[in-house]
Amino acid sequence: MPPGNRQMTVGLFGGSFNPPHPGHRLVAETALKRLGLSRIWWIVTPGNPLKDHGILRPLGERVAMARAMASPARMDVTAFEARYKVRFTADMVALVRARRPELRIVWVMGADSMATFHRWQEWQRIAEMVPIAVVDRPGATFAALASPFARRYDFARIPQERASILPYRQAPAWTFLFGPRDATSSTRLRGEAVMPS
């Protein structure tokens, strides 16, 4: 787990990153800038319970690719979930809070993930444990803002113009960040990789 101190605000950006792509980097950069974060951690998961593990590249390979994609200036790439044998995001966030209690943390995700967030294990526990920043993704805006999460926690939404206060708010609290979008997706990249030339 990367180091931290009480002066830091850290975005937790978890995913399979299978493979990582410029869209992931844009989400991370948007969160860093708009939330005023000190750092963002790319947390490469051993495997997403909602996705097919048969097409999952080895963890070490995905970590190396994420390091090549992330900016070393303010981004850390880690796979500590594997070491602690953590399977679900709710447990991972609880682990970070237990081991780095001095940090102000925010969960960062793309709008495409928000659209299906209600399918995650203990999604309401996550929402009530950590502030959440959602970064717009092509084709996902409406589904995200109409999702069960958005409806359930509408009262806790912070306007994007005030997004920089999110790391200092008690959960539940969330914001939706509009801005430049990148249409690259891991699913499409994997499809292109297996297509005959």
mmCIF file with all atom_site columns, N, CA and C in Angstrom, residues 77-145:
data_model
loop_
_atom_site.group_PDB
_atom_site.id
_atom_site.type_symbol
_atom_site.label_atom_id
_atom_site.label_alt_id
_atom_site.label_comp_id
_atom_site.label_asym_id
_atom_site.label_entity_id
_atom_site.label_seq_id
_atom_site.pdbx_PDB_ins_code
_atom_site.Cartn_x
_atom_site.Cartn_y
_atom_site.Cartn_z
_atom_site.occupancy
_atom_site.B_iso_or_equiv
_atom_site.pdbx_formal_charge
_atom_site.auth_seq_id
_atom_site.auth_comp_id
_atom_site.auth_asym_id
_atom_site.auth_atom_id
_atom_site.pdbx_PDB_model_num
ATOM 1   N N  . VAL A 1 77  ? 0.830   3.201   -8.656  1.00 0.00 ? 77  VAL A N  1
ATOM 2   C CA . VAL A 1 77  ? 0.177   1.976   -9.118  1.00 0.00 ? 77  VAL A CA 1
ATOM 3   C C  . VAL A 1 77  ? 0.484   0.880   -8.111  1.00 0.00 ? 77  VAL A C  1
ATOM 4   N N  . THR A 1 78  ? -0.546  0.225   -7.643  1.00 0.00 ? 78  THR A N  1
ATOM 5   C CA . THR A 1 78  ? -0.390  -0.782  -6.596  1.00 0.00 ? 78  THR A CA 1
ATOM 6   C C  . THR A 1 78  ? -1.345  -1.948  -6.834  1.00 0.00 ? 78  THR A C  1
ATOM 7   N N  . ALA A 1 79  ? -0.995  -3.096  -6.270  1.00 0.00 ? 79  ALA A N  1
ATOM 8   C CA . ALA A 1 79  ? -1.862  -4.273  -6.344  1.00 0.00 ? 79  ALA A CA 1
ATOM 9   C C  . ALA A 1 79  ? -1.984  -4.895  -4.955  1.00 0.00 ? 79  ALA A C  1
ATOM 10  N N  . PHE A 1 80  ? -2.104  -4.029  -3.939  1.00 0.00 ? 80  PHE A N  1
ATOM 11  C CA . PHE A 1 80  ? -2.090  -4.530  -2.558  1.00 0.00 ? 80  PHE A CA 1
ATOM 12  C C  . PHE A 1 80  ? -3.269  -5.428  -2.222  1.00 0.00 ? 80  PHE A C  1
ATOM 13  N N  . GLU A 1 81  ? -4.351  -5.359  -2.998  1.00 0.00 ? 81  GLU A N  1
ATOM 14  C CA . GLU A 1 81  ? -5.497  -6.237  -2.724  1.00 0.00 ? 81  GLU A CA 1
ATOM 15  C C  . GLU A 1 81  ? -5.088  -7.706  -2.751  1.00 0.00 ? 81  GLU A C  1
ATOM 16  N N  . ALA A 1 82  ? -4.182  -8.046  -3.676  1.00 0.00 ? 82  ALA A N  1
ATOM 17  C CA . ALA A 1 82  ? -3.743  -9.445  -3.790  1.00 0.00 ? 82  ALA A CA 1
ATOM 18  C C  . ALA A 1 82  ? -2.998  -9.875  -2.528  1.00 0.00 ? 82  ALA A C  1
ATOM 19  N N  . ARG A 1 83  ? -2.149  -8.992  -2.005  1.00 0.00 ? 83  ARG A N  1
ATOM 20  C CA . ARG A 1 83  ? -1.375  -9.324  -0.808  1.00 0.00 ? 83  ARG A CA 1
ATOM 21  C C  . ARG A 1 83  ? -2.285  -9.573  0.384   1.00 0.00 ? 83  ARG A C  1
ATOM 22  N N  . TYR A 1 84  ? -3.318  -8.738  0.524   1.00 0.00 ? 84  TYR A N  1
ATOM 23  C CA . TYR A 1 84  ? -4.224  -8.861  1.665   1.00 0.00 ? 84  TYR A CA 1
ATOM 24  C C  . TYR A 1 84  ? -5.403  -9.790  1.395   1.00 0.00 ? 84  TYR A C  1
ATOM 25  N N  . LYS A 1 85  ? -5.403  -10.380 0.197   1.00 0.00 ? 85  LYS A N  1
ATOM 26  C CA . LYS A 1 85  ? -6.466  -11.306 -0.200  1.00 0.00 ? 85  LYS A CA 1
ATOM 27  C C  . LYS A 1 85  ? -7.853  -10.663 -0.084  1.00 0.00 ? 85  LYS A C  1
ATOM 28  N N  . VAL A 1 86  ? -7.936  -9.414  -0.530  1.00 0.00 ? 86  VAL A N  1
ATOM 29  C CA . VAL A 1 86  ? -9.199  -8.674  -0.526  1.00 0.00 ? 86  VAL A CA 1
ATOM 30  C C  . VAL A 1 86  ? -9.874  -8.884  -1.875  1.00 0.00 ? 86  VAL A C  1
ATOM 31  N N  . ARG A 1 87  ? -11.159 -9.192  -1.852  1.00 0.00 ? 87  ARG A N  1
ATOM 32  C CA . ARG A 1 87  ? -11.864 -9.498  -3.096  1.00 0.00 ? 87  ARG A CA 1
ATOM 33  C C  . ARG A 1 87  ? -12.837 -8.407  -3.511  1.00 0.00 ? 87  ARG A C  1
ATOM 34  N N  . PHE A 1 88  ? -13.431 -7.717  -2.540  1.00 0.00 ? 88  PHE A N  1
ATOM 35  C CA . PHE A 1 88  ? -14.466 -6.744  -2.848  1.00 0.00 ? 88  PHE A CA 1
ATOM 36  C C  . PHE A 1 88  ? -14.031 -5.324  -2.486  1.00 0.00 ? 88  PHE A C  1
ATOM 37  N N  . THR A 1 89  ? -14.540 -4.362  -3.242  1.00 0.00 ? 89  THR A N  1
ATOM 38  C CA . THR A 1 89  ? -14.174 -2.959  -3.053  1.00 0.00 ? 89  THR A CA 1
ATOM 39  C C  . THR A 1 89  ? -14.491 -2.477  -1.639  1.00 0.00 ? 89  THR A C  1
ATOM 40  N N  . ALA A 1 90  ? -15.629 -2.855  -1.100  1.00 0.00 ? 90  ALA A N  1
ATOM 41  C CA . ALA A 1 90  ? -16.001 -2.418  0.251   1.00 0.00 ? 90  ALA A CA 1
ATOM 42  C C  . ALA A 1 90  ? -14.933 -2.818  1.266   1.00 0.00 ? 90  ALA A C  1
ATOM 43  N N  . ASP A 1 91  ? -14.423 -4.037  1.141   1.00 0.00 ? 91  ASP A N  1
ATOM 44  C CA . ASP A 1 91  ? -13.393 -4.510  2.063   1.00 0.00 ? 91  ASP A CA 1
ATOM 45  C C  . ASP A 1 91  ? -12.067 -3.795  1.811   1.00 0.00 ? 91  ASP A C  1
ATOM 46  N N  . MET A 1 92  ? -11.776 -3.482  0.559   1.00 0.00 ? 92  MET A N  1
ATOM 47  C CA . MET A 1 92  ? -10.541 -2.772  0.230   1.00 0.00 ? 92  MET A CA 1
ATOM 48  C C  . MET A 1 92  ? -10.555 -1.357  0.812   1.00 0.00 ? 92  MET A C  1
ATOM 49  N N  . VAL A 1 93  ? -11.682 -0.664  0.673   1.00 0.00 ? 93  VAL A N  1
ATOM 50  C CA . VAL A 1 93  ? -11.786 0.690   1.224   1.00 0.00 ? 93  VAL A CA 1
ATOM 51  C C  . VAL A 1 93  ? -11.646 0.636   2.755   1.00 0.00 ? 93  VAL A C  1
ATOM 52  N N  . ALA A 1 94  ? -12.274 -0.340  3.381   1.00 0.00 ? 94  ALA A N  1
ATOM 53  C CA . ALA A 1 94  ? -12.159 -0.491  4.832   1.00 0.00 ? 94  ALA A CA 1
ATOM 54  C C  . ALA A 1 94  ? -10.712 -0.758  5.237   1.00 0.00 ? 94  ALA A C  1
ATOM 55  N N  . LEU A 1 95  ? -10.000 -1.536  4.428   1.00 0.00 ? 95  LEU A N  1
ATOM 56  C CA . LEU A 1 95  ? -8.593  -1.826  4.704   1.00 0.00 ? 95  LEU A CA 1
ATOM 57  C C  . LEU A 1 95  ? -7.750  -0.551  4.615   1.00 0.00 ? 95  LEU A C  1
ATOM 58  N N  . VAL A 1 96  ? -7.971  0.258   3.589   1.00 0.00 ? 96  VAL A N  1
ATOM 59  C CA . VAL A 1 96  ? -7.225  1.512   3.451   1.00 0.00 ? 96  VAL A CA 1
ATOM 60  C C  . VAL A 1 96  ? -7.496  2.411   4.653   1.00 0.00 ? 96  VAL A C  1
ATOM 61  N N  . ARG A 1 97  ? -8.742  2.506   5.047   1.00 0.00 ? 97  ARG A N  1
ATOM 62  C CA . ARG A 1 97  ? -9.087  3.362   6.196   1.00 0.00 ? 97  ARG A CA 1
ATOM 63  C C  . ARG A 1 97  ? -8.445  2.861   7.482   1.00 0.00 ? 97  ARG A C  1
ATOM 64  N N  . ALA A 1 98  ? -8.339  1.548   7.618   1.00 0.00 ? 98  ALA A N  1
ATOM 65  C CA . ALA A 1 98  ? -7.736  0.981   8.829   1.00 0.00 ? 98  ALA A CA 1
ATOM 66  C C  . ALA A 1 98  ? -6.219  1.176   8.853   1.00 0.00 ? 98  ALA A C  1
ATOM 67  N N  . ARG A 1 99  ? -5.564  1.012   7.686   1.00 0.00 ? 99  ARG A N  1
ATOM 68  C CA . ARG A 1 99  ? -4.106  1.078   7.628   1.00 0.00 ? 99  ARG A CA 1
ATOM 69  C C  . ARG A 1 99  ? -3.568  2.482   7.359   1.00 0.00 ? 99  ARG A C  1
ATOM 70  N N  . ARG A 1 100 ? -4.402  3.358   6.810   1.00 0.00 ? 100 ARG A N  1
ATOM 71  C CA . ARG A 1 100 ? -3.990  4.741   6.545   1.00 0.00 ? 100 ARG A CA 1
ATOM 72  C C  . ARG A 1 100 ? -5.071  5.689   7.078   1.00 0.00 ? 100 ARG A C  1
ATOM 73  N N  . PRO A 1 101 ? -5.348  5.641   8.388   1.00 0.00 ? 101 PRO A N  1
ATOM 74  C CA . PRO A 1 101 ? -6.470  6.415   8.943   1.00 0.00 ? 101 PRO A CA 1
ATOM 75  C C  . PRO A 1 101 ? -6.284  7.928   8.816   1.00 0.00 ? 101 PRO A C  1
ATOM 76  N N  . GLU A 1 102 ? -5.063  8.372   8.598   1.00 0.00 ? 102 GLU A N  1
ATOM 77  C CA . GLU A 1 102 ? -4.805  9.807   8.508   1.00 0.00 ? 102 GLU A CA 1
ATOM 78  C C  . GLU A 1 102 ? -5.158  10.397  7.139   1.00 0.00 ? 102 GLU A C  1
ATOM 79  N N  . LEU A 1 103 ? -5.320  9.549   6.145   1.00 0.00 ? 103 LEU A N  1
ATOM 80  C CA . LEU A 1 103 ? -5.598  10.031  4.790   1.00 0.00 ? 103 LEU A CA 1
ATOM 81  C C  . LEU A 1 103 ? -7.047  10.470  4.621   1.00 0.00 ? 103 LEU A C  1
ATOM 82  N N  . ARG A 1 104 ? -7.255  11.477  3.791   1.00 0.00 ? 104 ARG A N  1
ATOM 83  C CA . ARG A 1 104 ? -8.595  11.801  3.294   1.00 0.00 ? 104 ARG A CA 1
ATOM 84  C C  . ARG A 1 104 ? -8.703  11.127  1.936   1.00 0.00 ? 104 ARG A C  1
ATOM 85  N N  . ILE A 1 105 ? -9.623  10.173  1.813   1.00 0.00 ? 105 ILE A N  1
ATOM 86  C CA . ILE A 1 105 ? -9.707  9.385   0.581   1.00 0.00 ? 105 ILE A CA 1
ATOM 87  C C  . ILE A 1 105 ? -11.030 9.617   -0.131  1.00 0.00 ? 105 ILE A C  1
ATOM 88  N N  . VAL A 1 106 ? -10.983 9.424   -1.449  1.00 0.00 ? 106 VAL A N  1
ATOM 89  C CA . VAL A 1 106 ? -12.152 9.527   -2.320  1.00 0.00 ? 106 VAL A CA 1
ATOM 90  C C  . VAL A 1 106 ? -12.103 8.336   -3.264  1.00 0.00 ? 106 VAL A C  1
ATOM 91  N N  . TRP A 1 107 ? -13.236 7.678   -3.472  1.00 0.00 ? 107 TRP A N  1
ATOM 92  C CA . TRP A 1 107 ? -13.305 6.615   -4.473  1.00 0.00 ? 107 TRP A CA 1
ATOM 93  C C  . TRP A 1 107 ? -13.553 7.280   -5.826  1.00 0.00 ? 107 TRP A C  1
ATOM 94  N N  . VAL A 1 108 ? -12.763 6.921   -6.829  1.00 0.00 ? 108 VAL A N  1
ATOM 95  C CA . VAL A 1 108 ? -12.864 7.504   -8.168  1.00 0.00 ? 108 VAL A CA 1
ATOM 96  C C  . VAL A 1 108 ? -13.289 6.423   -9.141  1.00 0.00 ? 108 VAL A C  1
ATOM 97  N N  . MET A 1 109 ? -14.303 6.721   -9.954  1.00 0.00 ? 109 MET A N  1
ATOM 98  C CA . MET A 1 109 ? -14.721 5.754   -10.978 1.00 0.00 ? 109 MET A CA 1
ATOM 99  C C  . MET A 1 109 ? -15.292 6.472   -12.186 1.00 0.00 ? 109 MET A C  1
ATOM 100 N N  . GLY A 1 110 ? -15.281 5.777   -13.308 1.00 0.00 ? 110 GLY A N  1
ATOM 101 C CA . GLY A 1 110 ? -15.884 6.301   -14.522 1.00 0.00 ? 110 GLY A CA 1
ATOM 102 C C  . GLY A 1 110 ? -17.394 6.144   -14.477 1.00 0.00 ? 110 GLY A C  1
ATOM 103 N N  . ALA A 1 111 ? -18.087 6.939   -15.280 1.00 0.00 ? 111 ALA A N  1
ATOM 104 C CA . ALA A 1 111 ? -19.549 6.887   -15.309 1.00 0.00 ? 111 ALA A CA 1
ATOM 105 C C  . ALA A 1 111 ? -20.058 5.514   -15.746 1.00 0.00 ? 111 ALA A C  1
ATOM 106 N N  . ASP A 1 112 ? -19.295 4.805   -16.574 1.00 0.00 ? 112 ASP A N  1
ATOM 107 C CA . ASP A 1 112 ? -19.710 3.467   -16.996 1.00 0.00 ? 112 ASP A CA 1
ATOM 108 C C  . ASP A 1 112 ? -19.768 2.515   -15.789 1.00 0.00 ? 112 ASP A C  1
ATOM 109 N N  . SER A 1 113 ? -18.865 2.699   -14.833 1.00 0.00 ? 113 SER A N  1
ATOM 110 C CA . SER A 1 113 ? -18.910 1.880   -13.616 1.00 0.00 ? 113 SER A CA 1
ATOM 111 C C  . SER A 1 113 ? -20.061 2.286   -12.704 1.00 0.00 ? 113 SER A C  1
ATOM 112 N N  . MET A 1 114 ? -20.333 3.593   -12.661 1.00 0.00 ? 114 MET A N  1
ATOM 113 C CA . MET A 1 114 ? -21.426 4.065   -11.814 1.00 0.00 ? 114 MET A CA 1
ATOM 114 C C  . MET A 1 114 ? -22.771 3.482   -12.265 1.00 0.00 ? 114 MET A C  1
ATOM 115 N N  . ALA A 1 115 ? -22.922 3.303   -13.565 1.00 0.00 ? 115 ALA A N  1
ATOM 116 C CA . ALA A 1 115 ? -24.188 2.788   -14.100 1.00 0.00 ? 115 ALA A CA 1
ATOM 117 C C  . ALA A 1 115 ? -24.522 1.401   -13.553 1.00 0.00 ? 115 ALA A C  1
ATOM 118 N N  . THR A 1 116 ? -23.491 0.629   -13.214 1.00 0.00 ? 116 THR A N  1
ATOM 119 C CA . THR A 1 116 ? -23.708 -0.729  -12.686 1.00 0.00 ? 116 THR A CA 1
ATOM 120 C C  . THR A 1 116 ? -23.250 -0.860  -11.227 1.00 0.00 ? 116 THR A C  1
ATOM 121 N N  . PHE A 1 117 ? -23.010 0.244   -10.576 1.00 0.00 ? 117 PHE A N  1
ATOM 122 C CA . PHE A 1 117 ? -22.494 0.238   -9.204  1.00 0.00 ? 117 PHE A CA 1
ATOM 123 C C  . PHE A 1 117 ? -23.407 -0.533  -8.252  1.00 0.00 ? 117 PHE A C  1
ATOM 124 N N  . HIS A 1 118 ? -24.718 -0.484  -8.509  1.00 0.00 ? 118 HIS A N  1
ATOM 125 C CA . HIS A 1 118 ? -25.670 -1.170  -7.624  1.00 0.00 ? 118 HIS A CA 1
ATOM 126 C C  . HIS A 1 118 ? -25.531 -2.692  -7.671  1.00 0.00 ? 118 HIS A C  1
ATOM 127 N N  . ARG A 1 119 ? -24.748 -3.206  -8.608  1.00 0.00 ? 119 ARG A N  1
ATOM 128 C CA . ARG A 1 119 ? -24.513 -4.651  -8.691  1.00 0.00 ? 119 ARG A CA 1
ATOM 129 C C  . ARG A 1 119 ? -23.279 -5.062  -7.891  1.00 0.00 ? 119 ARG A C  1
ATOM 130 N N  . TRP A 1 120 ? -22.525 -4.077  -7.399  1.00 0.00 ? 120 TRP A N  1
ATOM 131 C CA . TRP A 1 120 ? -21.328 -4.384  -6.630  1.00 0.00 ? 120 TRP A CA 1
ATOM 132 C C  . TRP A 1 120 ? -21.707 -4.913  -5.247  1.00 0.00 ? 120 TRP A C  1
ATOM 133 N N  . GLN A 1 121 ? -20.848 -5.779  -4.714  1.00 0.00 ? 121 GLN A N  1
ATOM 134 C CA . GLN A 1 121 ? -21.046 -6.308  -3.370  1.00 0.00 ? 121 GLN A CA 1
ATOM 135 C C  . GLN A 1 121 ? -21.033 -5.148  -2.366  1.00 0.00 ? 121 GLN A C  1
ATOM 136 N N  . GLU A 1 122 ? -22.072 -5.033  -1.565  1.00 0.00 ? 122 GLU A N  1
ATOM 137 C CA . GLU A 1 122 ? -22.178 -4.015  -0.505  1.00 0.00 ? 122 GLU A CA 1
ATOM 138 C C  . GLU A 1 122 ? -21.971 -2.593  -1.042  1.00 0.00 ? 122 GLU A C  1
ATOM 139 N N  . TRP A 1 123 ? -22.626 -2.271  -2.145  1.00 0.00 ? 123 TRP A N  1
ATOM 140 C CA . TRP A 1 123 ? -22.420 -0.959  -2.760  1.00 0.00 ? 123 TRP A CA 1
ATOM 141 C C  . TRP A 1 123 ? -22.872 0.188   -1.858  1.00 0.00 ? 123 TRP A C  1
ATOM 142 N N  . GLN A 1 124 ? -23.914 -0.041  -1.079  1.00 0.00 ? 124 GLN A N  1
ATOM 143 C CA . GLN A 1 124 ? -24.354 1.027   -0.176  1.00 0.00 ? 124 GLN A CA 1
ATOM 144 C C  . GLN A 1 124 ? -23.364 1.229   0.972   1.00 0.00 ? 124 GLN A C  1
ATOM 145 N N  . ARG A 1 125 ? -22.710 0.168   1.383   1.00 0.00 ? 125 ARG A N  1
ATOM 146 C CA . ARG A 1 125 ? -21.662 0.309   2.408   1.00 0.00 ? 125 ARG A CA 1
ATOM 147 C C  . ARG A 1 125 ? -20.527 1.180   1.872   1.00 0.00 ? 125 ARG A C  1
ATOM 148 N N  . ILE A 1 126 ? -20.140 0.956   0.613   1.00 0.00 ? 126 ILE A N  1
ATOM 149 C CA . ILE A 1 126 ? -19.084 1.774   -0.006  1.00 0.00 ? 126 ILE A CA 1
ATOM 150 C C  . ILE A 1 126 ? -19.517 3.239   -0.017  1.00 0.00 ? 126 ILE A C  1
ATOM 151 N N  . ALA A 1 127 ? -20.748 3.481   -0.482  1.00 0.00 ? 127 ALA A N  1
ATOM 152 C CA . ALA A 1 127 ? -21.255 4.851   -0.607  1.00 0.00 ? 127 ALA A CA 1
ATOM 153 C C  . ALA A 1 127 ? -21.317 5.564   0.731   1.00 0.00 ? 127 ALA A C  1
ATOM 154 N N  . GLU A 1 128 ? -21.494 4.819   1.800   1.00 0.00 ? 128 GLU A N  1
ATOM 155 C CA . GLU A 1 128 ? -21.617 5.443   3.111   1.00 0.00 ? 128 GLU A CA 1
ATOM 156 C C  . GLU A 1 128 ? -20.308 5.413   3.902   1.00 0.00 ? 128 GLU A C  1
ATOM 157 N N  . MET A 1 129 ? -19.251 4.896   3.252   1.00 0.00 ? 129 MET A N  1
ATOM 158 C CA . MET A 1 129 ? -17.949 4.823   3.896   1.00 0.00 ? 129 MET A CA 1
ATOM 159 C C  . MET A 1 129 ? -16.961 5.835   3.314   1.00 0.00 ? 129 MET A C  1
ATOM 160 N N  . VAL A 1 130 ? -17.123 6.192   2.034   1.00 0.00 ? 130 VAL A N  1
ATOM 161 C CA . VAL A 1 130 ? -16.130 7.033   1.368   1.00 0.00 ? 130 VAL A CA 1
ATOM 162 C C  . VAL A 1 130 ? -16.820 7.948   0.346   1.00 0.00 ? 130 VAL A C  1
ATOM 163 N N  . PRO A 1 131 ? -16.399 9.230   0.254   1.00 0.00 ? 131 PRO A N  1
ATOM 164 C CA . PRO A 1 131 ? -16.935 10.088  -0.804  1.00 0.00 ? 131 PRO A CA 1
ATOM 165 C C  . PRO A 1 131 ? -16.576 9.503   -2.176  1.00 0.00 ? 131 PRO A C  1
ATOM 166 N N  . ILE A 1 132 ? -17.423 9.767   -3.170  1.00 0.00 ? 132 ILE A N  1
ATOM 167 C CA . ILE A 1 132 ? -17.236 9.172   -4.495  1.00 0.00 ? 132 ILE A CA 1
ATOM 168 C C  . ILE A 1 132 ? -17.222 10.254  -5.567  1.00 0.00 ? 132 ILE A C  1
ATOM 169 N N  . ALA A 1 133 ? -16.228 10.180  -6.445  1.00 0.00 ? 133 ALA A N  1
ATOM 170 C CA . ALA A 1 133 ? -16.152 11.072  -7.606  1.00 0.00 ? 133 ALA A CA 1
ATOM 171 C C  . ALA A 1 133 ? -16.380 10.240  -8.859  1.00 0.00 ? 133 ALA A C  1
ATOM 172 N N  . VAL A 1 134 ? -17.342 10.658  -9.661  1.00 0.00 ? 134 VAL A N  1
ATOM 173 C CA . VAL A 1 134 ? -17.675 9.954   -10.897 1.00 0.00 ? 134 VAL A CA 1
ATOM 174 C C  . VAL A 1 134 ? -17.274 10.843  -12.066 1.00 0.00 ? 134 VAL A C  1
ATOM 175 N N  . VAL A 1 135 ? -16.448 10.308  -12.959 1.00 0.00 ? 135 VAL A N  1
ATOM 176 C CA . VAL A 1 135 ? -15.973 11.058  -14.119 1.00 0.00 ? 135 VAL A CA 1
ATOM 177 C C  . VAL A 1 135 ? -16.710 10.569  -15.354 1.00 0.00 ? 135 VAL A C  1
ATOM 178 N N  . ASP A 1 136 ? -17.261 11.496  -16.109 1.00 0.00 ? 136 ASP A N  1
ATOM 179 C CA . ASP A 1 136 ? -18.064 11.158  -17.278 1.00 0.00 ? 136 ASP A CA 1
ATOM 180 C C  . ASP A 1 136 ? -17.274 10.316  -18.280 1.00 0.00 ? 136 ASP A C  1
ATOM 181 N N  . ARG A 1 137 ? -17.984 9.378   -18.918 1.00 0.00 ? 137 ARG A N  1
ATOM 182 C CA . ARG A 1 137 ? -17.406 8.530   -19.965 1.00 0.00 ? 137 ARG A CA 1
ATOM 183 C C  . ARG A 1 137 ? -18.368 8.513   -21.143 1.00 0.00 ? 137 ARG A C  1
ATOM 184 N N  . PRO A 1 138 ? -17.854 8.414   -22.374 1.00 0.00 ? 138 PRO A N  1
ATOM 185 C CA . PRO A 1 138 ? -18.724 8.427   -23.549 1.00 0.00 ? 138 PRO A CA 1
ATOM 186 C C  . PRO A 1 138 ? -19.800 7.344   -23.497 1.00 0.00 ? 138 PRO A C  1
ATOM 187 N N  . GLY A 1 139 ? -21.027 7.747   -23.757 1.00 0.00 ? 139 GLY A N  1
ATOM 188 C CA . GLY A 1 139 ? -22.134 6.805   -23.818 1.00 0.00 ? 139 GLY A CA 1
ATOM 189 C C  . GLY A 1 139 ? -22.662 6.340   -22.471 1.00 0.00 ? 139 GLY A C  1
ATOM 190 N N  . ALA A 1 140 ? -22.127 6.884   -21.379 1.00 0.00 ? 140 ALA A N  1
ATOM 191 C CA . ALA A 1 140 ? -22.533 6.394   -20.063 1.00 0.00 ? 140 ALA A CA 1
ATOM 192 C C  . ALA A 1 140 ? -23.225 7.452   -19.214 1.00 0.00 ? 140 ALA A C  1
ATOM 193 N N  . THR A 1 141 ? -23.303 8.673   -19.702 1.00 0.00 ? 141 THR A N  1
ATOM 194 C CA . THR A 1 141 ? -23.807 9.778   -18.886 1.00 0.00 ? 141 THR A CA 1
ATOM 195 C C  . THR A 1 141 ? -25.217 9.517   -18.373 1.00 0.00 ? 141 THR A C  1
ATOM 196 N N  . PHE A 1 142 ? -26.147 9.231   -19.281 1.00 0.00 ? 142 PHE A N  1
ATOM 197 C CA . PHE A 1 142 ? -27.551 9.067   -18.882 1.00 0.00 ? 142 PHE A CA 1
ATOM 198 C C  . PHE A 1 142 ? -27.719 7.868   -17.957 1.00 0.00 ? 142 PHE A C  1
ATOM 199 N N  . ALA A 1 143 ? -27.115 6.731   -18.320 1.00 0.00 ? 143 ALA A N  1
ATOM 200 C CA . ALA A 1 143 ? -27.265 5.527   -17.493 1.00 0.00 ? 143 ALA A CA 1
ATOM 201 C C  . ALA A 1 143 ? -26.710 5.754   -16.089 1.00 0.00 ? 143 ALA A C  1
ATOM 202 N N  . ALA A 1 144 ? -25.612 6.482   -15.998 1.00 0.00 ? 144 ALA A N  1
ATOM 203 C CA . ALA A 1 144 ? -25.026 6.747   -14.683 1.00 0.00 ? 144 ALA A CA 1
ATOM 204 C C  . ALA A 1 144 ? -25.930 7.638   -13.845 1.00 0.00 ? 144 ALA A C  1
ATOM 205 N N  . LEU A 1 145 ? -26.406 8.726   -14.429 1.00 0.00 ? 145 LEU A N  1
ATOM 206 C CA . LEU A 1 145 ? -27.208 9.684   -13.659 1.00 0.00 ? 145 LEU A CA 1
ATOM 207 C C  . LEU A 1 145 ? -28.626 9.178   -13.385 1.00 0.00 ? 145 LEU A C  1
#
